[in-house]
Amino acid sequence: METMRRIVLASRPEAAPGPENFRLETAPLPSPGEGEVLVRVRWLSLDPYMRGRMSAGPSYAAPVEIGQTMGGQGVGEVIASRAPELSEGDLVLGGVGWADHACLPAGELRRLDPALPPTTALGVLGMPGFTGWVGLTEHGRPRPGETLVVAAATGPVGSMVGQLARAQGLRAIGIAGGAEKCRIATETFGFDACLDHRAHEDARSLRKALAAEAPDGVDIYFENVGGKVLEAVLPLMADFGRIPLCGAIAWYSGDAGHPDRLPALWRAILVKRLTVRGFIVTDHWDRLGDFLREVAPKVAAGEIGYLEDVADGLETAPAAFLAMLEGGNTGKTLVRVS
Ligand code: NDP
């Protein structure tokens, strides 16, 4: 019997997840039904939202059930097809999950442009890059001369936001974990400045350093992380500032803390007449074509750069995922599956 390998959710984490929450399994290789194709997975994308799907609480994405394959997007090659629109050898993008093979309806897969490296469909030109573009464009409403701050600045979302902001004449200040990531933020991604949040013991110290880099205040805080960084930035917001609320990774494992500080945060939103706009990329798929038309040529021309952090082998996915949640990645986290 032909088999495949997959990683399932073994248990739900109480707080920070660990390797014990995952299990590598062998299963019979499925064969495609009418309208389906069998895909050999080449690349798997690991993304912060997957932490939310490990928990049972209500969220915008349904939880993964215990014993179910961890969900996720990947790129693979069609190796058997019972759908007229896809043929053996086609390179496709879709929800393959943490597995080395996947059987999916052809309608759920997108054939990739062979001219671009396939991994770009998972990072810079995929869901995270699109998130940065749509969040900045629609909810940040950037104007030349303004100041923007974004954390996780070397990741696929933050690096897209920073590069787009710079290209539109904004001052882009990155926040990242460690001196090396800050060097990458300024040298590779062109941020005007980058602050290492790990070098600051508390929000007050980080705020002081940020105030020196943003003397006229922060017009756009593209919110990726929450936690200490949010506390540092919020009091520095300029009047009529915008906060596209994209993510809050510092709080994904339970420590949403500080309810006593909420009134102060709330008051800052009023006094400064801020616009805080939570958004989820899946509500914006209608803009994907606009994004690809604008950004894909710039990526192909090297005008927009990207970094990838590649782990080798499906079995390394849990460790790579756990490391990414803690900032152990530099660039888009990917697993080379085959
Ligand atoms: P990254 O590849 O940048 O990885 C996450 C990064 O978060 C880490 O590398 C680390 O960077 C940073 N981080 C982790 N913990 C903390 C912390 N306590 N304080 C500050 N920074 C921390 O991720 P992505 O670019 O894929 O995603 C960035 C954010 O965007 C996430 O919050 C994600 O959930 C969100 N997102 C939201 C979407 C939406 O639809 N709203 C869609 C896609 C992503 P460093 O070491 O530099 O601190």
CSV table of C-alpha atoms and ligand atoms in Angstrom, one decimal:
chain,number,residue,atom,x,y,z
A,1,MET,CA,0.0,0.0,0.0
A,2,GLU,CA,1.3,3.5,-0.9
A,3,THR,CA,1.4,5.8,2.0
A,4,MET,CA,1.8,9.5,2.9
A,5,ARG,CA,3.0,11.4,5.9
A,6,ARG,CA,1.1,14.1,7.8
A,7,ILE,CA,1.3,16.1,11.0
A,8,VAL,CA,-1.8,16.1,13.1
A,9,LEU,CA,-2.9,18.2,16.1
A,10,ALA,CA,-2.2,15.8,19.0
A,11,SER,CA,-3.5,18.0,21.8
A,12,ARG,CA,-4.5,21.6,22.5
A,13,PRO,CA,-1.9,23.8,24.1
A,14,GLU,CA,-2.8,25.4,27.5
A,15,ALA,CA,-0.6,28.4,26.9
A,16,ALA,CA,2.5,28.4,24.7
A,17,PRO,CA,2.4,25.4,22.4
A,18,GLY,CA,5.1,22.8,22.4
A,19,PRO,CA,6.2,19.7,20.3
A,20,GLU,CA,3.9,17.5,22.3
A,21,ASN,CA,0.9,19.2,20.7
A,22,PHE,CA,1.9,17.6,17.3
A,23,ARG,CA,2.2,14.0,16.0
A,24,LEU,CA,3.7,12.8,12.8
A,25,GLU,CA,1.6,10.0,11.2
A,26,THR,CA,1.6,7.7,8.2
A,27,ALA,CA,-1.7,7.3,6.3
A,28,PRO,CA,-2.8,5.5,3.1
A,29,LEU,CA,-2.2,7.7,0.0
A,30,PRO,CA,-5.6,8.9,-1.2
A,31,SER,CA,-6.6,8.6,-4.8
A,32,PRO,CA,-8.4,11.5,-6.4
A,33,GLY,CA,-12.2,11.3,-7.0
A,34,GLU,CA,-14.0,13.0,-9.9
A,35,GLY,CA,-13.0,16.6,-10.1
A,36,GLU,CA,-10.0,16.1,-7.8
A,37,VAL,CA,-6.3,16.0,-8.1
A,38,LEU,CA,-3.5,14.4,-6.1
A,39,VAL,CA,-0.7,16.8,-5.2
A,40,ARG,CA,2.9,16.0,-4.1
A,41,VAL,CA,3.6,18.9,-1.7
A,42,ARG,CA,6.9,20.7,-2.3
A,43,TRP,CA,6.6,23.7,0.0
A,44,LEU,CA,4.5,24.3,3.1
A,45,SER,CA,3.9,27.8,4.6
A,46,LEU,CA,4.0,28.2,8.4
A,47,ASP,CA,2.0,31.3,9.6
A,48,PRO,CA,1.2,32.8,13.0
A,49,TYR,CA,-2.6,32.4,12.6
A,50,MET,CA,-2.1,28.6,12.9
A,51,ARG,CA,-1.5,29.1,16.6
A,52,GLY,CA,-5.1,30.3,16.9
A,53,ARG,CA,-6.4,27.3,15.1
A,54,MET,CA,-4.8,25.0,17.7
A,55,SER,CA,-7.2,26.4,20.3
A,56,ALA,CA,-10.9,25.7,20.6
A,57,GLY,CA,-12.0,29.2,21.3
A,58,PRO,CA,-14.1,31.2,18.8
A,59,SER,CA,-12.1,33.0,16.2
A,60,TYR,CA,-12.3,34.0,12.5
A,61,ALA,CA,-10.8,30.6,11.5
A,62,ALA,CA,-12.3,27.3,12.6
A,63,PRO,CA,-10.2,25.3,15.1
A,64,VAL,CA,-8.3,22.2,13.9
A,65,GLU,CA,-9.8,19.2,15.5
A,66,ILE,CA,-7.7,16.8,17.7
A,67,GLY,CA,-6.3,14.1,15.3
A,68,GLN,CA,-6.9,16.3,12.3
A,69,THR,CA,-4.1,17.3,9.9
A,70,MET,CA,-2.8,20.8,10.7
A,71,GLY,CA,-4.1,23.2,8.1
A,72,GLY,CA,-2.0,25.4,5.9
A,73,GLN,CA,-1.2,26.6,2.4
A,74,GLY,CA,1.4,25.0,0.3
A,75,VAL,CA,2.7,24.6,-3.2
A,76,GLY,CA,2.9,21.3,-4.9
A,77,GLU,CA,2.9,19.4,-8.1
A,78,VAL,CA,-0.1,17.6,-9.5
A,79,ILE,CA,0.8,13.9,-9.8
A,80,ALA,CA,-2.6,12.5,-10.7
A,81,SER,CA,-5.6,14.4,-12.1
A,82,ARG,CA,-9.3,13.6,-12.5
A,83,ALA,CA,-10.1,17.2,-13.4
A,84,PRO,CA,-9.9,18.6,-16.9
A,85,GLU,CA,-8.5,22.0,-15.8
A,86,LEU,CA,-5.3,20.6,-14.2
A,87,SER,CA,-2.8,18.1,-15.6
A,88,GLU,CA,0.1,16.1,-14.2
A,89,GLY,CA,3.1,18.3,-13.7
A,90,ASP,CA,1.1,21.5,-13.0
A,91,LEU,CA,2.4,23.5,-10.1
A,92,VAL,CA,-0.4,24.6,-7.8
A,93,LEU,CA,-1.1,26.6,-4.7
A,94,GLY,CA,-3.7,25.6,-2.1
A,95,GLY,CA,-4.7,24.3,1.3
A,96,VAL,CA,-2.6,21.2,1.3
A,97,GLY,CA,-2.1,21.1,5.1
A,98,TRP,CA,1.0,19.8,7.0
A,99,ALA,CA,1.4,16.8,4.8
A,100,ASP,CA,3.5,15.5,2.0
A,101,HIS,CA,0.5,14.7,-0.3
A,102,ALA,CA,-3.0,16.1,-0.6
A,103,CYS,CA,-6.0,15.2,-2.5
A,104,LEU,CA,-8.1,18.3,-3.3
A,105,PRO,CA,-10.9,19.5,-5.6
A,106,ALA,CA,-9.2,21.3,-8.6
A,107,GLY,CA,-11.4,24.3,-8.0
A,108,GLU,CA,-9.6,24.9,-4.6
A,109,LEU,CA,-6.2,25.1,-6.3
A,110,ARG,CA,-4.6,27.9,-8.3
A,111,ARG,CA,-2.1,27.1,-11.0
A,112,LEU,CA,1.1,29.0,-10.6
A,113,ASP,CA,3.0,31.2,-13.0
A,114,PRO,CA,6.1,29.1,-13.7
A,115,ALA,CA,8.1,32.4,-14.3
A,116,LEU,CA,8.2,33.2,-10.6
A,117,PRO,CA,9.9,31.1,-7.8
A,118,PRO,CA,7.1,28.9,-6.4
A,119,THR,CA,7.8,30.0,-2.8
A,120,THR,CA,6.8,33.6,-3.6
A,121,ALA,CA,3.2,32.4,-3.8
A,122,LEU,CA,3.4,31.7,-0.1
A,123,GLY,CA,5.2,34.8,1.1
A,124,VAL,CA,5.9,38.0,-0.7
A,125,LEU,CA,3.2,37.5,-3.4
A,126,GLY,CA,1.1,35.2,-1.2
A,127,MET,CA,-1.2,35.7,1.7
A,128,PRO,CA,1.3,37.5,4.0
A,129,GLY,CA,2.5,40.0,1.3
A,130,PHE,CA,-1.1,40.6,0.3
A,131,THR,CA,-2.0,41.2,3.9
A,132,GLY,CA,0.7,43.9,4.2
A,133,TRP,CA,-0.4,45.6,0.9
A,134,VAL,CA,-4.2,45.6,1.6
A,135,GLY,CA,-3.8,46.6,5.3
A,136,LEU,CA,-1.6,49.5,4.4
A,137,THR,CA,-3.4,50.6,1.3
A,138,GLU,CA,-7.0,50.3,2.5
A,139,HIS,CA,-6.7,50.9,6.2
A,140,GLY,CA,-3.4,52.8,6.6
A,141,ARG,CA,-4.2,55.3,3.9
A,142,PRO,CA,-0.6,56.5,3.6
A,143,ARG,CA,0.4,60.0,2.6
A,144,PRO,CA,3.9,61.1,1.6
A,145,GLY,CA,5.8,62.7,4.5
A,146,GLU,CA,4.0,60.7,7.1
A,147,THR,CA,5.7,58.4,9.7
A,148,LEU,CA,4.9,54.7,9.9
A,149,VAL,CA,5.8,52.1,12.5
A,150,VAL,CA,5.6,48.4,12.0
A,151,ALA,CA,6.9,45.5,14.1
A,152,ALA,CA,7.9,42.0,13.0
A,153,ALA,CA,9.7,44.2,10.4
A,154,THR,CA,11.7,41.5,8.7
A,155,GLY,CA,8.7,39.1,8.4
A,156,PRO,CA,6.7,38.8,5.2
A,157,VAL,CA,3.9,41.2,6.4
A,158,GLY,CA,6.2,43.8,8.1
A,159,SER,CA,8.8,43.8,5.3
A,160,MET,CA,6.1,44.4,2.7
A,161,VAL,CA,4.5,47.2,4.7
A,162,GLY,CA,7.9,48.9,5.2
A,163,GLN,CA,9.0,48.7,1.6
A,164,LEU,CA,5.6,50.0,0.3
A,165,ALA,CA,5.7,52.9,2.8
A,166,ARG,CA,9.2,53.9,1.8
A,167,ALA,CA,8.3,53.8,-1.9
A,168,GLN,CA,5.4,56.1,-1.2
A,169,GLY,CA,7.5,58.7,0.5
A,170,LEU,CA,6.8,57.8,4.2
A,171,ARG,CA,9.4,57.6,6.9
A,172,ALA,CA,9.3,53.9,7.8
A,173,ILE,CA,10.4,52.8,11.3
A,174,GLY,CA,10.7,49.1,11.9
A,175,ILE,CA,10.7,47.2,15.2
A,176,ALA,CA,12.4,43.8,15.3
A,177,GLY,CA,13.8,41.3,17.7
A,178,GLY,CA,17.6,41.6,17.8
A,179,ALA,CA,20.4,43.7,16.3
A,180,GLU,CA,20.8,41.4,13.3
A,181,LYS,CA,17.1,41.7,12.3
A,182,CYS,CA,17.4,45.4,12.7
A,183,ARG,CA,20.4,45.5,10.4
A,184,ILE,CA,18.4,43.5,7.8
A,185,ALA,CA,15.4,45.8,8.2
A,186,THR,CA,17.4,48.9,7.3
A,187,GLU,CA,20.0,47.4,4.8
A,188,THR,CA,17.8,44.8,3.0
A,189,PHE,CA,14.3,46.3,3.3
A,190,GLY,CA,15.3,50.0,3.4
A,191,PHE,CA,13.6,51.0,6.6
A,192,ASP,CA,14.8,54.5,7.7
A,193,ALA,CA,15.4,53.2,11.2
A,194,CYS,CA,14.8,50.0,13.2
A,195,LEU,CA,14.5,49.5,17.0
A,196,ASP,CA,15.3,46.2,18.7
A,197,HIS,CA,12.4,45.6,21.1
A,198,ARG,CA,14.5,42.9,22.9
A,199,ALA,CA,17.0,45.6,23.9
A,200,HIS,CA,14.4,47.5,25.9
A,201,GLU,CA,13.3,46.1,29.2
A,202,ASP,CA,9.9,47.8,29.2
A,203,ALA,CA,7.5,49.8,27.0
A,204,ARG,CA,8.7,53.1,28.5
A,205,SER,CA,12.3,52.6,27.4
A,206,LEU,CA,11.2,51.5,23.9
A,207,ARG,CA,8.9,54.5,23.7
A,208,LYS,CA,11.7,56.9,24.5
A,209,ALA,CA,13.9,55.4,21.7
A,210,LEU,CA,10.9,55.5,19.3
A,211,ALA,CA,10.1,59.1,20.2
A,212,ALA,CA,13.6,60.1,19.1
A,213,GLU,CA,13.0,58.5,15.7
A,214,ALA,CA,9.5,59.9,15.3
A,215,PRO,CA,9.7,63.5,16.6
A,216,ASP,CA,6.4,64.5,15.0
A,217,GLY,CA,4.6,61.4,16.2
A,218,VAL,CA,3.4,58.3,14.4
A,219,ASP,CA,0.8,58.6,11.7
A,220,ILE,CA,0.4,54.9,10.9
A,221,TYR,CA,1.1,52.1,13.4
A,222,PHE,CA,0.6,48.9,11.4
A,223,GLU,CA,-0.1,46.6,14.3
A,224,ASN,CA,1.4,43.1,14.1
A,225,VAL,CA,2.3,42.2,17.6
A,226,GLY,CA,0.5,43.9,20.5
A,227,GLY,CA,2.2,43.6,23.9
A,228,LYS,CA,5.1,45.8,24.9
A,229,VAL,CA,5.4,47.3,21.4
A,230,LEU,CA,1.7,48.5,21.3
A,231,GLU,CA,2.2,50.0,24.8
A,232,ALA,CA,5.2,51.9,23.5
A,233,VAL,CA,3.7,53.2,20.3
A,234,LEU,CA,0.2,54.2,21.3
A,235,PRO,CA,1.0,57.3,23.3
A,236,LEU,CA,3.2,58.5,20.4
A,237,MET,CA,0.4,58.4,17.8
A,238,ALA,CA,-0.2,61.7,16.0
A,239,ASP,CA,-3.7,63.2,15.9
A,240,PHE,CA,-5.9,61.5,13.3
A,241,GLY,CA,-3.4,58.6,13.1
A,242,ARG,CA,-4.5,55.2,11.7
A,243,ILE,CA,-3.9,51.8,13.2
A,244,PRO,CA,-4.5,48.9,10.8
A,245,LEU,CA,-4.9,46.1,13.4
A,246,CYS,CA,-3.4,43.1,11.6
A,247,GLY,CA,-2.1,40.8,14.4
A,248,ALA,CA,-1.2,40.6,18.0
A,249,ILE,CA,1.3,37.7,18.2
A,250,ALA,CA,2.5,38.7,21.7
A,251,TRP,CA,-0.9,37.6,23.0
A,252,TYR,CA,-1.6,34.5,20.9
A,253,SER,CA,-0.8,32.1,23.7
A,254,GLY,CA,-3.1,33.5,26.3
A,255,ASP,CA,-1.4,36.5,27.9
A,256,ALA,CA,-3.9,39.1,26.7
A,257,GLY,CA,-3.3,40.7,30.2
A,258,HIS,CA,-3.4,44.3,31.4
A,259,PRO,CA,-7.2,44.8,31.5
A,260,ASP,CA,-6.5,47.6,34.0
A,261,ARG,CA,-4.6,49.5,31.3
A,262,LEU,CA,-7.5,49.3,28.8
A,263,PRO,CA,-9.1,52.6,29.9
A,264,ALA,CA,-5.9,54.5,29.2
A,265,LEU,CA,-5.5,53.0,25.7
A,266,TRP,CA,-9.2,53.7,25.0
A,267,ARG,CA,-8.8,57.3,26.0
A,268,ALA,CA,-5.8,57.7,23.7
A,269,ILE,CA,-8.0,56.6,20.8
A,270,LEU,CA,-10.5,59.3,21.6
A,271,VAL,CA,-8.1,62.1,22.4
A,272,LYS,CA,-6.1,61.6,19.3
A,273,ARG,CA,-9.1,60.8,17.1
A,274,LEU,CA,-7.4,57.6,16.0
A,275,THR,CA,-8.9,55.1,13.6
A,276,VAL,CA,-8.3,51.6,14.7
A,277,ARG,CA,-9.4,49.1,12.1
A,278,GLY,CA,-9.1,45.3,12.6
A,279,PHE,CA,-8.9,43.5,9.4
A,280,ILE,CA,-8.6,39.9,8.2
A,281,VAL,CA,-7.1,39.2,4.8
A,282,THR,CA,-9.7,36.7,3.8
A,283,ASP,CA,-12.3,39.6,3.6
A,284,HIS,CA,-10.2,41.2,0.9
A,285,TRP,CA,-9.6,38.5,-1.7
A,286,ASP,CA,-11.4,40.7,-4.3
A,287,ARG,CA,-8.3,42.9,-4.2
A,288,LEU,CA,-5.8,40.1,-4.8
A,289,GLY,CA,-5.7,40.8,-8.6
A,290,ASP,CA,-4.9,44.5,-8.0
A,291,PHE,CA,-2.1,43.5,-5.6
A,292,LEU,CA,-0.5,41.0,-8.0
A,293,ARG,CA,-0.7,43.4,-10.9
A,294,GLU,CA,1.0,46.1,-8.8
A,295,VAL,CA,3.5,44.1,-6.8
A,296,ALA,CA,4.5,41.0,-8.9
A,297,PRO,CA,6.4,43.1,-11.5
A,298,LYS,CA,8.2,44.9,-8.7
A,299,VAL,CA,9.2,41.6,-7.1
A,300,ALA,CA,10.3,40.2,-10.5
A,301,ALA,CA,12.4,43.4,-11.0
A,302,GLY,CA,14.0,43.2,-7.6
A,303,GLU,CA,12.4,46.4,-6.4
A,304,ILE,CA,10.6,44.7,-3.6
A,305,GLY,CA,12.8,42.2,-1.7
A,306,TYR,CA,12.0,39.3,0.5
A,307,LEU,CA,13.7,36.8,2.8
A,308,GLU,CA,12.8,33.2,3.3
A,309,ASP,CA,13.6,31.0,6.3
A,310,VAL,CA,13.5,27.4,5.1
A,311,ALA,CA,13.3,24.2,7.2
A,312,ASP,CA,14.0,20.9,5.5
A,313,GLY,CA,11.6,18.0,5.7
A,314,LEU,CA,7.9,17.7,6.8
A,315,GLU,CA,9.0,16.4,10.2
A,316,THR,CA,10.7,19.7,11.0
A,317,ALA,CA,7.4,21.7,10.7
A,318,PRO,CA,6.5,21.7,14.4
A,319,ALA,CA,9.9,23.0,15.5
A,320,ALA,CA,10.0,25.6,12.8
A,321,PHE,CA,6.5,26.8,13.6
A,322,LEU,CA,7.3,27.0,17.4
A,323,ALA,CA,10.5,28.9,16.7
A,324,MET,CA,8.7,31.4,14.4
A,325,LEU,CA,6.2,32.2,17.1
A,326,GLU,CA,9.1,33.2,19.3
A,327,GLY,CA,10.9,35.2,16.7
A,328,GLY,CA,13.3,32.5,15.7
A,329,ASN,CA,12.7,33.0,12.0
A,330,THR,CA,14.2,35.6,9.7
A,331,GLY,CA,11.8,36.1,6.8
A,332,LYS,CA,8.9,34.0,5.6
A,333,THR,CA,8.9,30.6,7.4
A,334,LEU,CA,8.7,27.7,4.9
A,335,VAL,CA,9.2,24.0,5.0
A,336,ARG,CA,10.7,22.2,2.0
A,337,VAL,CA,8.7,19.1,2.0
A,338,SER,CA,10.0,17.4,-1.2
B,1,NDP,P1,6.6,36.8,11.0
B,1,NDP,O1,7.2,35.9,10.0
B,1,NDP,O2,7.1,38.2,11.1
B,1,NDP,O3,6.8,36.0,12.4
B,1,NDP,C1,6.2,36.5,13.5
B,1,NDP,C2,7.2,37.5,14.2
B,1,NDP,O4,6.5,38.1,15.3
B,1,NDP,C3,8.4,36.9,14.8
B,1,NDP,O5,9.5,36.6,13.9
B,1,NDP,C4,8.8,38.0,15.8
B,1,NDP,O6,9.6,38.9,15.1
B,1,NDP,C5,7.5,38.7,16.1
B,1,NDP,N1,7.1,38.5,17.5
B,1,NDP,C6,6.8,37.3,18.1
B,1,NDP,N2,6.5,37.6,19.4
B,1,NDP,C7,6.6,38.9,19.6
B,1,NDP,C8,6.5,39.8,20.7
B,1,NDP,N3,6.1,39.3,21.9
B,1,NDP,N4,6.7,41.1,20.6
B,1,NDP,C9,7.1,41.6,19.4
B,1,NDP,N5,7.3,40.8,18.3
B,1,NDP,C10,7.0,39.5,18.4
B,1,NDP,O7,5.0,36.8,10.8
B,1,NDP,P2,4.1,37.3,9.6
B,1,NDP,O8,4.7,38.4,8.9
B,1,NDP,O9,3.6,36.1,8.9
B,1,NDP,O10,2.8,37.9,10.4
B,1,NDP,C11,2.9,39.1,11.2
B,1,NDP,C12,1.6,39.4,11.9
B,1,NDP,O11,0.6,39.5,11.0
B,1,NDP,C13,1.2,38.3,12.9
B,1,NDP,O12,0.7,38.8,14.0
B,1,NDP,C14,0.1,37.6,12.1
B,1,NDP,O13,-0.8,36.9,12.9
B,1,NDP,C15,-0.5,38.7,11.4
B,1,NDP,N6,-1.3,38.4,10.2
B,1,NDP,C16,-2.6,38.8,10.1
B,1,NDP,C17,-3.3,38.5,9.0
B,1,NDP,C18,-4.7,39.1,8.9
B,1,NDP,O14,-5.5,38.7,8.0
B,1,NDP,N7,-5.1,40.0,9.8
B,1,NDP,C19,-2.8,37.7,7.9
B,1,NDP,C20,-1.4,37.4,8.0
B,1,NDP,C21,-0.7,37.7,9.2
B,1,NDP,P3,10.8,39.7,15.8
B,1,NDP,O15,11.8,38.7,16.2
B,1,NDP,O16,11.3,40.7,14.8
B,1,NDP,O17,10.2,40.4,17.0
